[in-house]
Short mmCIF file of C-alpha atoms and ligand atoms in Angstrom, two decimals:
data_model
loop_
_atom_site.label_atom_id
_atom_site.label_comp_id
_atom_site.label_asym_id
_atom_site.label_seq_id
_atom_site.Cartn_x
_atom_site.Cartn_y
_atom_site.Cartn_z
CA MET A 53 111.43 40.63 123.88
CA GLN A 54 111.30 38.11 126.74
CA MET A 55 113.99 40.13 128.52
CA ALA A 56 112.08 43.38 128.42
CA SER A 57 110.82 44.61 131.74
CA ALA A 58 107.24 45.71 132.05
CA ARG A 59 108.37 49.30 132.10
CA GLU A 60 110.43 48.90 128.96
CA THR A 61 107.56 47.21 127.20
CA GLN A 62 105.28 50.00 128.21
CA ARG A 63 107.76 52.58 126.97
CA LYS A 64 108.06 50.82 123.64
CA VAL A 65 104.31 50.75 123.22
CA MET A 66 104.12 54.43 123.99
CA THR A 67 106.93 55.26 121.61
CA SER A 68 105.30 53.23 118.92
CA ALA A 69 101.97 54.94 119.42
CA ARG A 70 103.72 58.30 119.19
CA THR A 71 105.61 57.33 116.05
CA ASP A 72 102.29 56.31 114.49
CA ASN A 73 101.43 59.95 114.67
CA ALA A 74 102.48 61.45 111.35
CA ASP A 75 103.48 64.82 112.81
CA TYR A 76 105.64 63.19 115.42
CA ALA A 77 107.39 60.98 112.85
CA ALA A 78 107.82 63.99 110.57
CA ASP A 79 109.45 65.80 113.43
CA LEU A 80 111.86 62.91 113.94
CA LEU A 81 112.72 62.99 110.24
CA ALA A 82 113.34 66.73 110.48
CA GLN A 83 115.74 66.12 113.37
CA VAL A 84 117.59 63.46 111.39
CA ALA A 85 117.83 65.86 108.45
CA ALA A 86 118.93 68.86 110.48
CA THR A 87 121.29 67.37 113.05
CA GLN A 88 121.84 63.74 112.07
CA SER A 89 120.19 62.87 115.37
CA ARG A 90 120.89 59.20 116.04
CA ARG A 91 118.34 59.20 118.82
CA ALA A 92 115.58 60.38 116.47
CA PHE A 93 116.68 57.88 113.86
CA SER A 94 116.64 54.93 116.23
CA GLU A 95 113.12 55.83 117.24
CA LEU A 96 112.13 55.78 113.57
CA PHE A 97 114.04 52.58 113.07
CA ARG A 98 112.34 50.77 115.94
CA HIS A 99 108.97 51.80 114.59
CA PHE A 100 109.46 51.17 110.88
CA ALA A 101 111.98 48.34 110.62
CA PRO A 102 109.55 45.67 111.91
CA LYS A 103 106.89 46.89 109.45
CA LEU A 104 109.39 46.84 106.60
CA GLN A 105 110.52 43.41 107.69
CA ALA A 106 106.94 42.09 107.54
CA TYR A 107 106.38 43.71 104.13
CA ALA A 108 109.63 42.37 102.72
CA THR A 109 109.10 38.88 104.09
CA ARG A 110 105.72 38.71 102.35
CA GLN A 111 107.28 39.96 99.12
CA PHE A 112 110.38 37.80 98.99
CA GLY A 113 109.79 34.89 101.35
CA ASN A 114 113.52 34.98 101.90
CA GLU A 115 114.84 36.27 105.17
CA GLN A 116 118.16 37.55 103.86
CA THR A 117 116.59 39.50 101.00
CA ALA A 118 114.00 40.84 103.41
CA MET A 119 116.73 42.06 105.76
CA ASP A 120 118.52 43.65 102.81
CA LEU A 121 115.38 45.57 101.93
CA VAL A 122 114.96 46.76 105.51
CA GLN A 123 118.57 47.90 105.70
CA GLU A 124 118.58 49.61 102.32
CA THR A 125 115.32 51.40 103.01
CA MET A 126 116.42 52.64 106.42
CA THR A 127 119.82 53.65 105.02
CA ASN A 128 117.98 55.95 102.63
CA VAL A 129 115.86 57.30 105.47
CA TRP A 130 119.06 58.11 107.37
CA HIS A 131 120.82 59.87 104.51
CA LYS A 132 117.84 61.35 102.65
CA ALA A 133 115.59 62.55 105.46
CA HIS A 134 115.87 66.08 104.07
CA LEU A 135 113.97 64.98 100.97
CA PHE A 136 110.86 64.17 102.95
CA LYS A 137 108.22 66.82 102.24
CA PRO A 138 105.47 66.88 104.90
CA ASP A 139 103.06 68.58 102.52
CA LYS A 140 103.27 65.69 100.06
CA GLY A 141 102.18 62.90 102.40
CA SER A 142 102.89 61.12 105.64
CA PRO A 143 106.32 59.84 106.70
CA SER A 144 105.10 56.27 106.60
CA THR A 145 103.86 56.63 103.01
CA TRP A 146 107.20 58.16 102.06
CA ILE A 147 109.09 55.27 103.64
CA PHE A 148 106.74 52.79 102.02
CA THR A 149 107.41 54.24 98.56
CA ILE A 150 111.17 54.05 99.19
CA ALA A 151 110.75 50.36 100.06
CA ARG A 152 108.54 49.83 97.01
CA ASN A 153 111.29 51.26 94.79
CA ILE A 154 113.95 49.06 96.35
CA ARG A 155 111.75 46.00 95.95
CA PHE A 156 111.15 46.89 92.28
CA ASP A 157 114.90 46.95 91.65
CA ILE A 158 115.70 43.84 93.71
CA LEU A 159 113.11 41.82 91.77
CA ARG A 160 114.70 42.83 88.48
CA LYS A 161 118.34 42.81 89.47
CA ASN A 162 119.12 39.27 88.42
CA LYS A 163 116.80 38.83 85.50
CA HIS A 164 117.59 41.89 83.50
CA ARG A 165 120.29 43.88 81.88
CA GLN A 166 122.23 46.49 83.69
CA ASN A 167 120.83 49.55 81.97
CA ASP A 168 117.18 48.65 82.42
CA LEU A 169 114.87 51.30 83.75
CA SER A 170 115.26 51.56 87.51
CA ALA A 171 112.59 52.43 90.05
CA ASP A 172 114.22 55.82 90.71
CA GLU A 173 113.74 56.73 87.09
CA LEU A 174 110.06 55.85 87.30
CA TRP A 175 109.40 57.28 90.74
CA PRO A 176 112.13 59.81 91.53
CA ILE A 177 111.19 60.16 95.20
CA LEU A 178 114.80 60.44 96.29
CA ALA A 179 115.94 62.88 93.63
CA GLU A 180 117.24 66.21 94.92
CA ASN A 181 114.50 67.96 93.10
CA ASN A 182 112.70 71.15 92.31
CA GLU A 183 109.32 70.28 93.61
CA SER A 184 107.67 73.39 92.32
CA LEU A 185 108.45 72.38 88.75
CA ASP A 186 106.26 69.35 89.32
CA ASP A 187 103.49 71.45 90.74
CA ASP A 188 103.57 73.59 87.66
CA TYR A 189 103.72 70.73 85.24
CA SER A 190 100.23 71.60 84.08
CA LEU A 191 101.86 74.46 82.27
CA ASP A 192 104.87 72.86 80.63
CA GLY A 193 102.84 69.81 79.66
CA LYS A 194 100.43 71.71 77.53
CA VAL A 195 102.39 74.56 76.17
CA LEU A 196 105.03 74.49 73.53
CA MET A 197 108.28 76.23 74.20
CA GLN A 198 107.68 78.27 71.07
CA GLU A 199 104.59 79.70 72.64
CA ILE A 200 106.40 80.40 75.84
CA SER A 201 109.22 82.14 74.06
CA SER A 202 106.87 84.52 72.29
CA TYR A 203 105.36 85.57 75.59
CA TYR A 204 108.17 85.47 77.98
CA ALA A 205 109.62 88.70 76.67
CA GLN A 206 106.64 90.24 78.44
CA LEU A 207 107.77 89.02 81.86
CA PRO A 208 109.51 91.34 84.31
CA ASP A 209 113.30 90.99 84.04
CA ALA A 210 113.70 89.32 87.40
CA GLN A 211 111.24 86.57 86.48
CA ARG A 212 112.48 86.13 82.93
CA GLU A 213 116.02 85.65 84.18
CA VAL A 214 114.90 82.78 86.41
CA ILE A 215 112.69 81.12 83.78
CA GLU A 216 115.47 81.31 81.20
CA ARG A 217 117.95 79.58 83.44
CA ILE A 218 115.57 76.84 84.47
CA TYR A 219 113.72 76.07 81.27
CA ILE A 220 116.33 76.93 78.68
CA GLU A 221 119.64 76.34 80.36
CA GLY A 222 118.24 73.41 82.34
CA LYS A 223 119.52 74.59 85.71
CA SER A 224 118.00 73.46 88.97
CA GLN A 225 116.37 76.05 91.19
CA GLN A 226 119.20 75.59 93.66
CA GLU A 227 121.76 76.34 90.95
CA VAL A 228 119.83 79.43 89.89
CA SER A 229 119.74 80.56 93.48
CA ASP A 230 123.50 80.08 93.78
CA SER A 231 124.39 81.71 90.49
CA LEU A 232 122.17 84.76 90.98
CA GLY A 233 122.97 85.02 94.66
CA ILE A 234 119.29 85.14 95.65
CA PRO A 235 117.51 82.89 98.17
CA LEU A 236 115.99 79.63 96.95
CA GLY A 237 112.59 80.79 98.18
CA THR A 238 112.82 83.82 95.91
CA VAL A 239 113.71 81.63 92.93
CA LYS A 240 110.70 79.47 93.67
CA SER A 241 108.30 82.35 94.03
CA ARG A 242 109.61 84.03 90.87
CA THR A 243 109.22 80.78 88.95
CA ARG A 244 105.71 80.38 90.22
CA LEU A 245 104.74 83.95 89.41
CA ALA A 246 106.31 83.77 85.97
CA LEU A 247 104.53 80.52 85.11
CA LYS A 248 101.26 81.94 86.35
CA LYS A 249 101.75 85.03 84.22
CA LEU A 250 102.68 82.93 81.16
CA LYS A 251 99.64 80.78 81.67
CA GLU A 252 97.46 83.90 81.69
CA LEU A 253 99.13 85.30 78.59
CA ILE A 254 98.74 82.05 76.71
CA THR A 255 95.12 81.47 77.66
CA ALA A 256 94.31 85.05 76.75
CA HIS A 257 95.63 84.39 73.23
CA ASP A 258 94.15 80.94 72.77
CA MET B 865 90.17 66.92 78.91
CA ILE B 866 91.47 63.39 79.42
CA LYS B 867 88.65 60.85 79.19
CA SER B 868 90.48 57.54 79.06
CA HIS B 869 92.36 56.57 82.23
CA PRO B 870 94.00 53.43 83.58
CA SER B 871 91.61 51.32 85.66
CA GLU B 872 91.72 51.50 89.44
CA ALA B 873 93.15 47.96 89.45
CA ASN B 874 95.95 49.01 87.08
CA LEU B 875 96.74 52.01 89.24
CA PHE B 876 97.02 49.75 92.30
CA GLN B 877 99.38 47.41 90.46
CA TYR B 878 101.39 50.37 89.24
CA VAL B 879 101.77 51.85 92.72
CA ALA B 880 102.63 48.45 94.18
CA GLY B 881 105.34 48.07 91.52
CA GLU B 882 103.71 44.96 90.05
CA LEU B 883 103.61 46.00 86.40
CA SER B 884 106.32 45.52 83.79
CA ALA B 885 108.81 48.35 83.51
CA GLY B 886 107.41 49.29 80.09
CA LEU B 887 103.80 49.50 81.19
CA SER B 888 104.91 51.33 84.35
CA LEU B 889 106.66 53.93 82.20
CA VAL B 890 103.51 54.54 80.15
CA MET B 891 101.42 54.76 83.33
CA ALA B 892 103.91 57.16 84.93
CA THR B 893 103.74 59.38 81.85
CA HIS B 894 99.95 59.37 81.95
CA VAL B 895 100.08 60.30 85.63
CA ASP B 896 102.36 63.24 84.75
CA MET B 897 99.67 64.51 82.42
CA CYS B 898 96.62 63.71 84.53
CA SER B 899 95.79 65.47 87.79
CA GLN B 900 92.95 63.03 88.46
CA CYS B 901 95.30 60.04 88.41
CA GLN B 902 97.92 61.98 90.40
CA ALA B 903 95.36 62.30 93.18
CA ALA B 904 94.38 58.63 92.81
CA VAL B 905 98.02 57.55 93.02
CA ALA B 906 98.53 59.57 96.20
CA ASP B 907 95.47 57.91 97.75
CA ILE B 908 96.54 54.46 96.67
CA GLU B 909 100.04 54.98 98.07
CA GLU B 910 98.48 55.79 101.40
CA THR B 911 96.09 52.85 101.28
CA LEU B 912 98.79 50.37 100.27
CA CYS B 913 101.09 51.73 102.94
CA LYS B 914 98.43 51.21 105.63
CA GLN B 915 97.86 47.71 104.34
CA GLU B 916 101.52 46.70 103.97
CA PHE B 917 102.68 48.37 107.18
CA GLY B 918 99.69 47.07 109.12
CA SER B 919 101.62 44.13 110.51
CA THR B 920 105.02 43.91 112.09
CA GLU B 921 107.66 41.24 112.23
CA PRO B 922 109.80 41.68 115.33
CA LEU B 923 113.47 41.96 114.53
CA GLU B 924 115.95 40.51 116.98
CA ALA B 925 117.25 43.27 119.23
CA LEU B 926 120.78 42.28 118.26
CA ASN B 927 119.99 42.65 114.55
CA CYS B 928 118.54 46.06 115.17
CA GLU B 929 121.68 47.33 116.85
CA GLN B 930 123.90 45.82 114.18
CA MET B 931 121.86 47.19 111.36
CA MET B 932 121.73 50.67 112.84
CA ALA B 933 125.47 50.62 113.39
CA ALA B 934 125.93 49.63 109.75
CA ILE B 935 123.61 52.43 108.66
CA PHE B 936 125.43 55.05 110.72
CA ALA B 937 128.70 53.89 109.23
CA SER B 938 127.40 53.82 105.66
CA SER B 939 128.19 56.49 103.14
CA ALA B 940 125.28 58.31 101.54
CA PRO B 941 123.76 56.54 98.54
CA LYS B 942 124.68 58.46 95.42
CA SER B 943 122.28 61.28 95.00
CA VAL B 944 120.24 61.69 91.90
CA VAL B 945 119.93 65.30 90.95
CA ARG B 946 116.91 65.97 88.93
CA THR B 947 117.55 68.87 86.65
CA PRO B 948 114.84 69.97 84.30
CA VAL B 949 116.37 68.31 81.29
CA GLU B 950 115.62 69.34 77.77
CA SER B 951 111.97 68.51 77.38
CA MET B 952 111.45 69.42 73.75
CA LEU B 953 111.43 66.79 71.09
CA SER B 954 111.81 67.79 67.46
CA LEU B 955 110.45 65.61 64.73
CA GLU B 956 109.36 66.24 61.17
CA GLY B 957 109.63 69.97 61.73
CA LYS B 958 107.37 69.84 64.78
CA ARG B 959 108.28 70.34 68.37
CA PHE B 960 106.73 68.37 71.18
CA ASN B 961 106.99 69.02 74.88
CA LEU B 962 107.79 65.78 76.69
CA PRO B 963 106.05 65.03 80.00
CA ASN B 964 108.40 64.76 82.99
CA THR B 965 108.83 61.00 82.97
CA LEU B 966 109.87 61.01 79.32
CA ALA B 967 112.05 64.11 79.67
CA ARG B 968 113.80 62.51 82.63
CA ASN B 969 114.41 59.35 80.61
CA ARG B 970 115.25 61.14 77.43
CA ASP B 971 118.57 59.33 77.06
CA ARG B 972 116.58 56.12 76.68
CA ILE B 973 114.90 57.36 73.51
CA GLY B 974 116.65 55.85 70.51
CA PRO B 975 116.93 57.35 67.02
CA TRP B 976 113.83 57.94 64.93
CA SER B 977 113.33 55.78 61.94
CA HIS B 978 110.74 56.01 59.21
CA MET B 979 108.59 52.91 59.16
CA VAL B 980 106.06 52.72 56.35
CA GLY B 981 103.71 55.35 55.02
CA LYS B 982 103.30 58.12 57.51
CA LEU B 983 104.66 56.32 60.54
CA TRP B 984 107.84 56.97 62.46
CA ARG B 985 109.18 55.14 65.44
CA ALA B 986 111.79 55.68 68.13
CA PRO B 987 112.45 52.70 70.41
CA MET B 988 112.94 53.36 74.10
CA GLN B 989 115.37 51.24 75.97
CA VAL B 990 113.46 50.23 79.06
CA SER B 991 113.81 46.57 79.90
CA SER B 992 113.85 43.11 78.45
CA ASP B 993 110.35 42.36 79.74
CA SER B 994 108.65 44.90 77.55
CA SER B 995 109.06 46.83 74.37
CA VAL B 996 108.42 50.55 74.43
CA ASN B 997 108.25 52.89 71.47
CA LEU B 998 107.42 56.46 70.72
CA ILE B 999 105.32 56.37 67.60
CA TYR B 1000 104.62 59.36 65.45
CA MET B 1001 101.72 59.28 63.04
CA ALA B 1002 101.60 62.16 60.59
CA GLN B 1003 98.24 63.45 59.40
CA GLY B 1004 96.23 60.85 57.50
CA ALA B 1005 98.29 57.87 58.70
CA THR B 1006 96.97 54.35 59.24
CA VAL B 1007 98.42 51.49 61.23
CA PRO B 1008 97.33 48.16 59.69
CA GLU B 1009 94.66 46.36 61.68
CA HIS B 1010 96.17 44.14 64.31
CA THR B 1011 95.46 42.25 67.47
CA HIS B 1012 97.87 41.98 70.33
CA LYS B 1013 99.60 39.03 71.78
CA GLY B 1014 99.90 40.35 75.26
CA THR B 1015 99.00 43.75 76.56
CA GLU B 1016 99.47 46.92 74.58
CA ALA B 1017 99.28 50.24 76.37
CA THR B 1018 99.09 53.42 74.32
CA LEU B 1019 99.27 56.95 75.61
CA VAL B 1020 98.58 60.01 73.48
CA VAL B 1021 101.43 62.38 74.25
CA ASN B 1022 100.26 64.99 71.78
CA GLY B 1023 97.63 65.08 69.05
CA THR B 1024 94.67 62.90 68.15
CA PHE B 1025 94.13 59.46 66.73
CA ASN B 1026 91.04 57.33 66.11
CA ASP B 1027 90.31 53.69 65.93
CA GLU B 1028 87.06 51.80 65.37
CA HIS B 1029 86.06 52.43 68.97
CA ASP B 1030 86.74 56.06 69.69
CA SER B 1031 89.01 59.04 69.23
CA TYR B 1032 91.82 59.77 71.63
CA HIS B 1033 93.52 63.01 72.60
CA ASP B 1034 96.39 64.32 74.72
CA GLY B 1035 96.78 62.26 77.87
CA ASP B 1036 94.35 59.48 76.92
CA PHE B 1037 95.52 56.06 78.03
CA ILE B 1038 94.33 52.93 76.24
CA LEU B 1039 95.01 49.38 77.33
CA LEU B 1040 94.30 46.60 74.84
CA ASN B 1041 94.78 42.86 75.12
CA GLU B 1042 94.60 39.95 72.68
CA LYS B 1043 90.80 40.18 72.53
CA HIS B 1044 90.88 43.56 70.88
CA ARG B 1045 91.65 44.27 67.28
CA HIS B 1046 91.96 47.79 66.00
CA SER B 1047 93.49 49.94 63.33
CA PRO B 1048 94.57 53.33 64.59
CA GLN B 1049 94.50 56.26 62.20
CA THR B 1050 95.03 59.95 62.21
CA GLN B 1051 92.94 62.42 60.23
CA GLN B 1052 93.44 66.19 60.18
CA GLU B 1053 95.85 66.15 63.10
CA ASP B 1054 99.11 64.31 63.64
CA CYS B 1055 99.78 62.30 66.76
CA LEU B 1056 102.68 61.39 69.00
CA THR B 1057 102.04 58.32 71.14
CA LEU B 1058 103.97 56.25 73.63
CA ALA B 1059 103.26 52.54 73.40
CA SER B 1060 104.41 49.57 75.39
CA LEU B 1061 103.94 45.98 74.42
CA ASP B 1062 105.02 42.74 75.99
CA ALA B 1063 104.79 40.61 72.81
CA PRO B 1064 104.81 41.24 69.05
CA LEU B 1065 101.72 42.55 67.33
CA HIS B 1066 99.77 40.12 65.25
CA PHE B 1067 98.40 41.53 62.03
CA THR B 1068 95.05 40.06 61.04
CA SER B 1069 93.75 41.71 57.92
CA GLY B 1070 94.40 40.72 54.30
CA ILE B 1071 97.49 42.30 52.88
CA SER B 1072 98.62 43.41 56.31
CA ARG B 1073 99.51 39.85 57.13
CA LEU B 1074 102.35 40.34 54.70
CA LEU B 1075 103.47 43.04 57.04
CA ASN B 1076 104.04 40.67 59.89
CA PRO B 1077 107.79 41.05 59.58
CA PHE B 1078 107.01 44.71 60.00
CA SER B 1079 105.58 44.01 63.42
CA SER B 1080 108.88 42.70 64.62
CA LEU B 1081 110.49 45.88 63.34
CA PHE B 1082 107.81 47.99 64.85
CA PHE B 1083 107.86 46.43 68.26
CA ARG B 1084 111.03 44.71 69.00
ZN1 ZN C 1105 94.24 59.65 84.44
#
């Protein structure tokens, strides 16, 4: 820091203020995801690594472990930027939850057995997931498959086909999209429509 | 309608990753089932993030460059693909739909065994710091009165049970410590619960004390 010229310092402050802006940071993440932009990543790194370092130092009180947490967190940001969903929260909250997961596992690593529950299994923030299935949990949580199966014959073929593959064959939406040769967006909208329809059918018969 | 939720303090500890793995699993399952706590968790994540990321610790410029170089050279961490796994659980001729957290960790659910009376149990392999079980109470079942050494969290996954204090339905979360004693029962309806405990139950009433060996079977 002592070497930094006034101009550099000023630039860093400006960059930092810009990275504090959630939309700007989200845009950097999108660039990392789309083009593996090292420039965008280093901007994120310079903003978040010192925060992660402070967090980890408070948690562990051990500089090496703290550095490990910073590196592991930012490694995930580099490789998993595509999993950041702007509609689910800010980039900094996303990065914080990644760090929280890593901390959870580091704290348990030595004390416990190998097949203990890991943070990813509790909070699957880095799973390549079908987010719309979560959104529609309110349906599958309350309704028995038996009930669904008696109603889903009433769905249009295109929707039934998607629901069958996801809920019965256990395929991901991406896999359904690949196997049926239809866009992922279409799979998502058909799932959503089908679940909405099922919900109506079931409530109507309750 | 869920009426019994984790406290705000518990939700903070959960989000911060401060709770035992077992209790965290029960909380996560409640959150799956409860839109109110989903919203609370999202708020708390944001609040904790602001708090934890509020200060910075300058890294040496050299370390920064080295670390970034290492990151660019690293191979991608293995990716976890979340497929909607089989979420139905069959037991005693009934089928239950498992909330996401349980469905995702289905391979951790051990075999069902018949305990006493109308009680069944399946242990979940979670961690050595807590014991987690799925417990199925058929209609008209009673768990002998007991207190808890440590903290017992119970979540109703499906059905209804009562104790001296109240009756609990789908999604209700109950946290009891050594000060509480209770004897859960079912009446007309059966009940599937998820329970975590960090120490063995302690049976307090008459003949039930003879069942103390049972507690180590029940929660091991
Ligand atoms: Zn709740």
